[in-house]
Amino acid sequence: MLSSISDFERITVTAPDGLSLAGELCGRADAPLVLLLHGGGQSRSAWRGAARRLAEAGYRACIIDIRGHGDSDWSDQLRYSFDDYVGDVIATISAIGGPAALVGASLGGHIAMLCAARYPEHITHLALADVTPWIDETEGDAMRAALRKSAEGFATVEEAADAIAEMRGTPMRGGSLDKLRRRLDLREDGRLYWQWDVRLMNDQLLRGGGEGGLFRREAERLGMPVLVMRAEHSTLTTQEEIDAFRAVKPDLQQVVIAGAGHMVSGDVNDAYAEAILNFLPAAKACCPPETL
C-alpha cells in the first residue's frame, strides 16, 4: 500500500519477445499517464526525480529500464533494433493503460519519437530531451566511442565522474558522487562498471539517423504536440538541427534547459521536469494532486 502519490510501485512488463522489463509507477491510477525513457547508458533512476514531480502535479508517471539497461533483461540474441525498443514501449503502455505522454532523453528520445509516429493512438504528447531526428554524426560517433570505452570499467568513482564530465560538456555537481556510485557495479576484477549492455552500441543500427535515416523519415508523421528541450551545454543538439525538425513540424515547441549538458551514464534528468510540466497544461489541469 502506497502512503503517498509520490511513492513508487515496482512493475514488470513482458516484452513482445519475452524479455522482462523493470519499471516503477507513481501517482494516482486514474491520472494521465506520462512514460519517461532514459538515454543510452542510463537507467530509469535518471528520471526518478522528474517522475516524482509529475506525480505531485497530478500525473501518473512511469519510469522503465530500456532493454539492456538497469534491471531489465539483456538480449542474448542482441535484439536491440528500434523495432524491438518500440515494441517494448507499446507493450508497457498497454500493460499500464494508456494513452500516454512520452518523454525521452537521447536514445530514449529517438525511441519515443518512433513510437509517437507509428502509434499516434497511444501517444498524446512527445517531449524530447536534447535530441532531434537530425544528428551530427561526428559528434554522435564521439559520444558512442566514449560509451564503448566505458565498457572497460573504472578504477574509482572519481574516474567515472571525469568520463561523464567529458561526455556531457559540464562537470559533475558537488555531492553527486554518492548517487553515481549507486549506478556502478563492482565486479570481481575490482573495477566499477555501468549497469548496461555495451553491445547495443551497434553502428549499423544507430548511425545515419538511426537505421538509415529512420528518425528523419518518421518525423514527418508526428501529429501530436512536440517539444524539444535542448541542453544549454549540449555537444549533440544544435539550433540548426532543431530548425530542420521545425521544417517538417512547423508547430514544434522548443526550450533551452539552462546549465544542463547531454545526459549520459549515471546522470539525472531532474532539470527537465519544469519544462515537461509547462508542456502538459491540459493534462495537469484535468487531474489536480490528491489530497493526502
mmCIF file of N, CA, C and O in Angstrom, residues 189-272:
data_model
loop_
_atom_site.group_PDB
_atom_site.id
_atom_site.type_symbol
_atom_site.label_atom_id
_atom_site.label_comp_id
_atom_site.label_asym_id
_atom_site.label_seq_id
_atom_site.Cartn_x
_atom_site.Cartn_y
_atom_site.Cartn_z
ATOM 1 N N ASP A 189 37.028 -8.184 -10.821
ATOM 2 C CA ASP A 189 38.336 -7.624 -11.150
ATOM 3 C C ASP A 189 38.634 -6.352 -10.377
ATOM 4 O O ASP A 189 39.693 -5.730 -10.560
ATOM 5 N N GLY A 190 37.701 -5.929 -9.509
ATOM 6 C CA GLY A 190 37.923 -4.752 -8.691
ATOM 7 C C GLY A 190 37.592 -3.438 -9.358
ATOM 8 O O GLY A 190 37.788 -2.372 -8.759
ATOM 9 N N ARG A 191 37.064 -3.489 -10.597
ATOM 10 C CA ARG A 191 36.722 -2.278 -11.316
ATOM 11 C C ARG A 191 35.211 -2.041 -11.277
ATOM 12 O O ARG A 191 34.427 -2.968 -11.021
ATOM 13 N N LEU A 192 34.832 -0.789 -11.520
ATOM 14 C CA LEU A 192 33.434 -0.383 -11.488
ATOM 15 C C LEU A 192 32.882 -0.296 -12.907
ATOM 16 O O LEU A 192 33.539 0.266 -13.795
ATOM 17 N N TYR A 193 31.678 -0.823 -13.109
ATOM 18 C CA TYR A 193 31.079 -0.878 -14.445
ATOM 19 C C TYR A 193 29.655 -0.338 -14.410
ATOM 20 O O TYR A 193 28.918 -0.561 -13.445
ATOM 21 N N TRP A 194 29.260 0.323 -15.521
ATOM 22 C CA TRP A 194 27.880 0.763 -15.668
ATOM 23 C C TRP A 194 26.956 -0.443 -15.805
ATOM 24 O O TRP A 194 27.374 -1.502 -16.254
ATOM 25 N N GLN A 195 25.708 -0.215 -15.465
ATOM 26 C CA GLN A 195 24.721 -1.300 -15.462
ATOM 27 C C GLN A 195 23.958 -1.330 -16.791
ATOM 28 O O GLN A 195 22.744 -1.152 -16.834
ATOM 29 N N TRP A 196 24.709 -1.556 -17.885
ATOM 30 C CA TRP A 196 24.050 -1.654 -19.189
ATOM 31 C C TRP A 196 24.909 -2.463 -20.146
ATOM 32 O O TRP A 196 26.107 -2.644 -19.943
ATOM 33 N N ASP A 197 24.270 -2.957 -21.196
ATOM 34 C CA ASP A 197 24.889 -3.864 -22.162
ATOM 35 C C ASP A 197 25.502 -3.061 -23.302
ATOM 36 O O ASP A 197 24.801 -2.561 -24.187
ATOM 37 N N VAL A 198 26.833 -2.930 -23.303
ATOM 38 C CA VAL A 198 27.510 -2.105 -24.295
ATOM 39 C C VAL A 198 27.326 -2.642 -25.716
ATOM 40 O O VAL A 198 27.513 -1.923 -26.701
ATOM 41 N N ARG A 199 26.901 -3.884 -25.845
ATOM 42 C CA ARG A 199 26.704 -4.462 -27.173
ATOM 43 C C ARG A 199 25.570 -3.799 -27.951
ATOM 44 O O ARG A 199 25.480 -3.964 -29.175
ATOM 45 N N LEU A 200 24.724 -3.029 -27.284
ATOM 46 C CA LEU A 200 23.651 -2.351 -28.000
ATOM 47 C C LEU A 200 24.160 -1.161 -28.820
ATOM 48 O O LEU A 200 23.427 -0.592 -29.633
ATOM 49 N N MET A 201 25.430 -0.764 -28.604
ATOM 50 C CA MET A 201 26.037 0.297 -29.394
ATOM 51 C C MET A 201 26.432 -0.230 -30.771
ATOM 52 O O MET A 201 27.602 -0.403 -31.099
ATOM 53 N N ASN A 202 25.427 -0.503 -31.600
ATOM 54 C CA ASN A 202 25.603 -1.102 -32.915
ATOM 55 C C ASN A 202 25.536 -0.003 -33.973
ATOM 56 O O ASN A 202 24.475 0.571 -34.231
ATOM 57 N N ASP A 203 26.678 0.308 -34.610
ATOM 58 C CA ASP A 203 26.720 1.395 -35.580
ATOM 59 C C ASP A 203 25.765 1.177 -36.749
ATOM 60 O O ASP A 203 25.220 2.133 -37.306
ATOM 61 N N GLN A 204 25.551 -0.061 -37.150
ATOM 62 C CA GLN A 204 24.650 -0.325 -38.268
ATOM 63 C C GLN A 204 23.225 0.103 -37.941
ATOM 64 O O GLN A 204 22.457 0.468 -38.847
ATOM 65 N N LEU A 205 22.864 0.079 -36.665
ATOM 66 C CA LEU A 205 21.522 0.499 -36.259
ATOM 67 C C LEU A 205 21.461 1.982 -35.918
ATOM 68 O O LEU A 205 20.435 2.637 -36.154
ATOM 69 N N LEU A 206 22.536 2.533 -35.372
ATOM 70 C CA LEU A 206 22.486 3.871 -34.792
ATOM 71 C C LEU A 206 22.948 4.989 -35.711
ATOM 72 O O LEU A 206 22.477 6.120 -35.593
ATOM 73 N N ARG A 207 23.880 4.716 -36.613
ATOM 74 C CA ARG A 207 24.414 5.785 -37.448
ATOM 75 C C ARG A 207 23.441 6.163 -38.559
ATOM 76 O O ARG A 207 22.477 5.480 -38.840
ATOM 77 N N GLY A 208 23.715 7.303 -39.202
ATOM 78 C CA GLY A 208 22.921 7.727 -40.352
ATOM 79 C C GLY A 208 21.481 8.066 -40.014
ATOM 80 O O GLY A 208 20.576 7.841 -40.806
ATOM 81 N N GLY A 209 21.267 8.649 -38.828
ATOM 82 C CA GLY A 209 19.906 8.974 -38.435
ATOM 83 C C GLY A 209 19.134 7.775 -37.957
ATOM 84 O O GLY A 209 17.905 7.765 -37.990
ATOM 85 N N GLY A 210 19.834 6.750 -37.499
ATOM 86 C CA GLY A 210 19.172 5.553 -36.980
ATOM 87 C C GLY A 210 18.631 4.688 -38.092
ATOM 88 O O GLY A 210 17.679 5.048 -38.776
ATOM 89 N N GLU A 211 19.241 3.530 -38.288
ATOM 90 C CA GLU A 211 18.802 2.555 -39.286
ATOM 91 C C GLU A 211 18.520 3.218 -40.641
ATOM 92 O O GLU A 211 17.459 3.064 -41.248
ATOM 93 N N GLY A 212 19.520 4.008 -41.085
ATOM 94 C CA GLY A 212 19.456 4.567 -42.435
ATOM 95 C C GLY A 212 18.486 5.715 -42.615
ATOM 96 O O GLY A 212 17.805 5.804 -43.644
ATOM 97 N N GLY A 213 18.413 6.625 -41.645
ATOM 98 C CA GLY A 213 17.562 7.794 -41.785
ATOM 99 C C GLY A 213 16.157 7.625 -41.256
ATOM 100 O O GLY A 213 15.273 8.431 -41.545
ATOM 101 N N LEU A 214 15.950 6.601 -40.437
ATOM 102 C CA LEU A 214 14.630 6.292 -39.905
ATOM 103 C C LEU A 214 14.040 7.470 -39.131
ATOM 104 O O LEU A 214 12.859 7.803 -39.285
ATOM 105 N N PHE A 215 14.862 8.141 -38.319
ATOM 106 C CA PHE A 215 14.350 9.234 -37.491
ATOM 107 C C PHE A 215 13.773 10.349 -38.362
ATOM 108 O O PHE A 215 12.686 10.858 -38.110
ATOM 109 N N ARG A 216 14.506 10.739 -39.396
ATOM 110 C CA ARG A 216 14.054 11.847 -40.244
ATOM 111 C C ARG A 216 12.790 11.485 -41.007
ATOM 112 O O ARG A 216 11.877 12.304 -41.152
ATOM 113 N N ARG A 217 12.712 10.266 -41.496
ATOM 114 C CA ARG A 217 11.513 9.860 -42.243
ATOM 115 C C ARG A 217 10.286 9.851 -41.347
ATOM 116 O O ARG A 217 9.212 10.317 -41.732
ATOM 117 N N GLU A 218 10.426 9.312 -40.146
ATOM 118 C CA GLU A 218 9.279 9.199 -39.257
ATOM 119 C C GLU A 218 8.860 10.551 -38.682
ATOM 120 O O GLU A 218 7.705 10.742 -38.297
ATOM 121 N N ALA A 219 9.775 11.516 -38.616
ATOM 122 C CA ALA A 219 9.459 12.822 -38.037
ATOM 123 C C ALA A 219 8.311 13.501 -38.766
ATOM 124 O O ALA A 219 7.535 14.249 -38.168
ATOM 125 N N GLU A 220 8.190 13.257 -40.055
ATOM 126 C CA GLU A 220 7.147 13.902 -40.847
ATOM 127 C C GLU A 220 5.749 13.417 -40.471
ATOM 128 O O GLU A 220 4.753 14.053 -40.823
ATOM 129 N N ARG A 221 5.645 12.317 -39.746
ATOM 130 C CA ARG A 221 4.348 11.739 -39.405
ATOM 131 C C ARG A 221 3.835 12.179 -38.043
ATOM 132 O O ARG A 221 2.735 11.786 -37.641
ATOM 133 N N LEU A 222 4.589 12.985 -37.330
ATOM 134 C CA LEU A 222 4.212 13.362 -35.967
ATOM 135 C C LEU A 222 3.068 14.373 -35.994
ATOM 136 O O LEU A 222 3.221 15.492 -36.484
ATOM 137 N N GLY A 223 1.921 13.987 -35.439
ATOM 138 C CA GLY A 223 0.761 14.856 -35.447
ATOM 139 C C GLY A 223 0.445 15.486 -34.104
ATOM 140 O O GLY A 223 -0.305 16.451 -34.021
ATOM 141 N N MET A 224 1.005 14.942 -33.020
ATOM 142 C CA MET A 224 0.715 15.447 -31.672
ATOM 143 C C MET A 224 1.662 16.597 -31.319
ATOM 144 O O MET A 224 2.656 16.824 -32.022
ATOM 145 N N PRO A 225 1.381 17.339 -30.242
ATOM 146 C CA PRO A 225 2.320 18.379 -29.797
ATOM 147 C C PRO A 225 3.691 17.793 -29.483
ATOM 148 O O PRO A 225 3.800 16.739 -28.848
ATOM 149 N N VAL A 226 4.736 18.492 -29.938
ATOM 150 C CA VAL A 226 6.110 18.030 -29.736
ATOM 151 C C VAL A 226 6.941 19.167 -29.152
ATOM 152 O O VAL A 226 6.870 20.308 -29.616
ATOM 153 N N LEU A 227 7.728 18.846 -28.150
ATOM 154 C CA LEU A 227 8.635 19.796 -27.510
ATOM 155 C C LEU A 227 10.058 19.256 -27.583
ATOM 156 O O LEU A 227 10.306 18.090 -27.264
ATOM 157 N N VAL A 228 11.004 20.113 -27.989
ATOM 158 C CA VAL A 228 12.429 19.789 -27.903
ATOM 159 C C VAL A 228 13.031 20.615 -26.775
ATOM 160 O O VAL A 228 12.935 21.843 -26.765
ATOM 161 N N MET A 229 13.635 19.922 -25.811
ATOM 162 C CA MET A 229 14.299 20.575 -24.683
ATOM 163 C C MET A 229 15.808 20.453 -24.900
ATOM 164 O O MET A 229 16.386 19.399 -24.680
ATOM 165 N N ARG A 230 16.406 21.521 -25.367
ATOM 166 C CA ARG A 230 17.837 21.477 -25.687
ATOM 167 C C ARG A 230 18.661 21.850 -24.460
ATOM 168 O O ARG A 230 18.417 22.859 -23.807
ATOM 169 N N ALA A 231 19.640 21.007 -24.139
ATOM 170 C CA ALA A 231 20.551 21.306 -23.036
ATOM 171 C C ALA A 231 21.477 22.455 -23.421
ATOM 172 O O ALA A 231 22.032 22.472 -24.527
ATOM 173 N N GLU A 232 21.631 23.408 -22.520
ATOM 174 C CA GLU A 232 22.440 24.597 -22.816
ATOM 175 C C GLU A 232 23.850 24.233 -23.264
ATOM 176 O O GLU A 232 24.409 24.844 -24.182
ATOM 177 N N HIS A 233 24.451 23.221 -22.629
ATOM 178 C CA HIS A 233 25.831 22.855 -22.931
ATOM 179 C C HIS A 233 25.917 21.592 -23.789
ATOM 180 O O HIS A 233 26.940 20.900 -23.780
ATOM 181 N N SER A 234 24.871 21.313 -24.536
ATOM 182 C CA SER A 234 24.848 20.096 -25.340
ATOM 183 C C SER A 234 25.955 20.095 -26.386
ATOM 184 O O SER A 234 26.238 21.114 -27.015
ATOM 185 N N THR A 235 26.557 18.921 -26.562
ATOM 186 C CA THR A 235 27.515 18.726 -27.653
ATOM 187 C C THR A 235 26.862 17.995 -28.826
ATOM 188 O O THR A 235 27.496 17.785 -29.849
ATOM 189 N N LEU A 236 25.598 17.625 -28.678
ATOM 190 C CA LEU A 236 24.946 16.796 -29.695
ATOM 191 C C LEU A 236 23.769 17.462 -30.405
ATOM 192 O O LEU A 236 23.452 17.089 -31.525
ATOM 193 N N THR A 237 23.094 18.401 -29.776
ATOM 194 C CA THR A 237 21.902 19.005 -30.364
ATOM 195 C C THR A 237 22.158 20.484 -30.627
ATOM 196 O O THR A 237 22.513 21.232 -29.720
ATOM 197 N N THR A 238 21.979 20.896 -31.881
ATOM 198 C CA THR A 238 22.229 22.283 -32.280
ATOM 199 C C THR A 238 20.930 22.956 -32.695
ATOM 200 O O THR A 238 19.936 22.302 -32.999
ATOM 201 N N GLN A 239 20.973 24.297 -32.744
ATOM 202 C CA GLN A 239 19.800 25.044 -33.204
ATOM 203 C C GLN A 239 19.489 24.726 -34.657
ATOM 204 O O GLN A 239 18.320 24.677 -35.065
ATOM 205 N N GLU A 240 20.521 24.479 -35.454
ATOM 206 C CA GLU A 240 20.303 24.132 -36.859
ATOM 207 C C GLU A 240 19.515 22.834 -36.992
ATOM 208 O O GLU A 240 18.643 22.705 -37.870
ATOM 209 N N GLU A 241 19.794 21.877 -36.126
ATOM 210 C CA GLU A 241 19.057 20.604 -36.159
ATOM 211 C C GLU A 241 17.603 20.798 -35.716
ATOM 212 O O GLU A 241 16.690 20.181 -36.275
ATOM 213 N N ILE A 242 17.392 21.667 -34.743
ATOM 214 C CA ILE A 242 16.019 21.961 -34.322
ATOM 215 C C ILE A 242 15.263 22.669 -35.432
ATOM 216 O O ILE A 242 14.088 22.392 -35.697
ATOM 217 N N ASP A 243 15.938 23.580 -36.141
ATOM 218 C CA ASP A 243 15.303 24.277 -37.261
ATOM 219 C C ASP A 243 14.933 23.300 -38.370
ATOM 220 O O ASP A 243 13.869 23.434 -39.009
ATOM 221 N N ALA A 244 15.788 22.312 -38.623
ATOM 222 C CA ALA A 244 15.475 21.299 -39.634
ATOM 223 C C ALA A 244 14.256 20.486 -39.219
ATOM 224 O O ALA A 244 13.411 20.121 -40.052
ATOM 225 N N PHE A 245 14.142 20.206 -37.934
ATOM 226 C CA PHE A 245 12.980 19.498 -37.401
ATOM 227 C C PHE A 245 11.718 20.349 -37.611
ATOM 228 O O PHE A 245 10.664 19.850 -38.035
ATOM 229 N N ARG A 246 11.828 21.650 -37.329
ATOM 230 C CA ARG A 246 10.668 22.539 -37.474
ATOM 231 C C ARG A 246 10.225 22.639 -38.931
ATOM 232 O O ARG A 246 9.039 22.898 -39.206
ATOM 233 N N ALA A 247 11.124 22.434 -39.859
ATOM 234 C CA ALA A 247 10.751 22.494 -41.273
ATOM 235 C C ALA A 247 9.720 21.421 -41.627
ATOM 236 O O ALA A 247 8.899 21.616 -42.527
ATOM 237 N N VAL A 248 9.754 20.290 -40.921
ATOM 238 C CA VAL A 248 8.772 19.227 -41.172
ATOM 239 C C VAL A 248 7.701 19.187 -40.087
ATOM 240 O O VAL A 248 6.688 18.510 -40.253
ATOM 241 N N LYS A 249 7.922 19.930 -39.000
ATOM 242 C CA LYS A 249 6.951 20.002 -37.898
ATOM 243 C C LYS A 249 6.830 21.470 -37.489
ATOM 244 O O LYS A 249 7.391 21.919 -36.497
ATOM 245 N N PRO A 250 6.090 22.274 -38.270
ATOM 246 C CA PRO A 250 6.083 23.734 -38.075
ATOM 247 C C PRO A 250 5.640 24.192 -36.693
ATOM 248 O O PRO A 250 6.052 25.271 -36.243
ATOM 249 N N ASP A 251 4.795 23.427 -36.007
ATOM 250 C CA ASP A 251 4.335 23.839 -34.683
ATOM 251 C C ASP A 251 5.229 23.324 -33.564
ATOM 252 O O ASP A 251 4.848 23.349 -32.383
ATOM 253 N N LEU A 252 6.430 22.863 -33.911
ATOM 254 C CA LEU A 252 7.380 22.365 -32.913
ATOM 255 C C LEU A 252 7.655 23.427 -31.856
ATOM 256 O O LEU A 252 7.884 24.597 -32.169
ATOM 257 N N GLN A 253 7.625 23.020 -30.601
ATOM 258 C CA GLN A 253 7.988 23.907 -29.486
ATOM 259 C C GLN A 253 9.417 23.604 -29.043
ATOM 260 O O GLN A 253 9.884 22.472 -29.178
ATOM 261 N N GLN A 254 10.090 24.611 -28.517
ATOM 262 C CA GLN A 254 11.442 24.374 -28.021
ATOM 263 C C GLN A 254 11.715 25.219 -26.798
ATOM 264 O O GLN A 254 11.106 26.261 -26.587
ATOM 265 N N VAL A 255 12.645 24.731 -25.973
ATOM 266 C CA VAL A 255 13.084 25.448 -24.787
ATOM 267 C C VAL A 255 14.535 25.045 -24.528
ATOM 268 O O VAL A 255 14.955 23.938 -24.869
ATOM 269 N N VAL A 256 15.307 25.953 -23.962
ATOM 270 C CA VAL A 256 16.688 25.662 -23.571
ATOM 271 C C VAL A 256 16.718 25.407 -22.070
ATOM 272 O O VAL A 256 16.165 26.187 -21.285
ATOM 273 N N ILE A 257 17.351 24.315 -21.675
ATOM 274 C CA ILE A 257 17.469 23.965 -20.254
ATOM 275 C C ILE A 257 18.800 24.505 -19.735
ATOM 276 O O ILE A 257 19.873 23.969 -20.040
ATOM 277 N N ALA A 258 18.731 25.595 -18.983
ATOM 278 C CA ALA A 258 19.929 26.291 -18.531
ATOM 279 C C ALA A 258 20.786 25.392 -17.648
ATOM 280 O O ALA A 258 20.286 24.681 -16.773
ATOM 281 N N GLY A 259 22.078 25.422 -17.912
ATOM 282 C CA GLY A 259 23.041 24.705 -17.081
ATOM 283 C C GLY A 259 23.180 23.232 -17.365
ATOM 284 O O GLY A 259 24.054 22.574 -16.805
ATOM 285 N N ALA A 260 22.321 22.683 -18.230
ATOM 286 C CA ALA A 260 22.326 21.239 -18.476
ATOM 287 C C ALA A 260 23.287 20.884 -19.607
ATOM 288 O O ALA A 260 23.538 21.664 -20.516
ATOM 289 N N GLY A 261 23.802 19.635 -19.538
ATOM 290 C CA GLY A 261 24.573 19.060 -20.626
ATOM 291 C C GLY A 261 23.859 17.818 -21.116
ATOM 292 O O GLY A 261 22.803 17.445 -20.599
ATOM 293 N N HIS A 262 24.406 17.153 -22.119
ATOM 294 C CA HIS A 262 23.768 15.953 -22.634
ATOM 295 C C HIS A 262 23.791 14.853 -21.576
ATOM 296 O O HIS A 262 24.769 14.688 -20.851
ATOM 297 N N MET A 263 22.676 14.082 -21.487
ATOM 298 C CA MET A 263 22.532 13.081 -20.434
ATOM 299 C C MET A 263 23.297 11.809 -20.774
ATOM 300 O O MET A 263 23.131 11.259 -21.859
ATOM 301 N N VAL A 264 24.125 11.353 -19.841
ATOM 302 C CA VAL A 264 24.900 10.136 -20.050
ATOM 303 C C VAL A 264 24.824 9.268 -18.800
ATOM 304 O O VAL A 264 24.126 9.587 -17.839
ATOM 305 N N SER A 265 25.570 8.164 -18.811
ATOM 306 C CA SER A 265 25.541 7.191 -17.712
ATOM 307 C C SER A 265 25.664 7.857 -16.353
ATOM 308 O O SER A 265 26.527 8.704 -16.135
ATOM 309 N N GLY A 266 24.785 7.440 -15.425
ATOM 310 C CA GLY A 266 24.863 7.935 -14.067
ATOM 311 C C GLY A 266 24.252 9.301 -13.843
ATOM 312 O O GLY A 266 24.148 9.756 -12.705
ATOM 313 N N ASP A 267 23.845 9.979 -14.917
ATOM 314 C CA ASP A 267 23.294 11.317 -14.798
ATOM 315 C C ASP A 267 21.848 11.267 -14.325
ATOM 316 O O ASP A 267 21.182 10.239 -14.415
ATOM 317 N N VAL A 268 21.349 12.391 -13.856
ATOM 318 C CA VAL A 268 19.930 12.523 -13.516
ATOM 319 C C VAL A 268 19.343 13.631 -14.389
ATOM 320 O O VAL A 268 20.030 14.584 -14.760
ATOM 321 N N ASN A 269 18.057 13.511 -14.690
ATOM 322 C CA ASN A 269 17.422 14.414 -15.647
ATOM 323 C C ASN A 269 16.430 15.359 -14.975
ATOM 324 O O ASN A 269 15.492 15.832 -15.621
ATOM 325 N N ASP A 270 16.647 15.658 -13.697
ATOM 326 C CA ASP A 270 15.705 16.491 -12.955
ATOM 327 C C ASP A 270 15.530 17.866 -13.571
ATOM 328 O O ASP A 270 14.461 18.487 -13.421
ATOM 329 N N ALA A 271 16.560 18.387 -14.241
ATOM 330 C CA ALA A 271 16.494 19.744 -14.784
ATOM 331 C C ALA A 271 15.390 19.907 -15.820
ATOM 332 O O ALA A 271 14.964 21.036 -16.108
ATOM 333 N N TYR A 272 14.900 18.815 -16.363
ATOM 334 C CA TYR A 272 13.887 18.874 -17.412
ATOM 335 C C TYR A 272 12.460 18.870 -16.873
ATOM 336 O O TYR A 272 11.504 19.072 -17.622
#
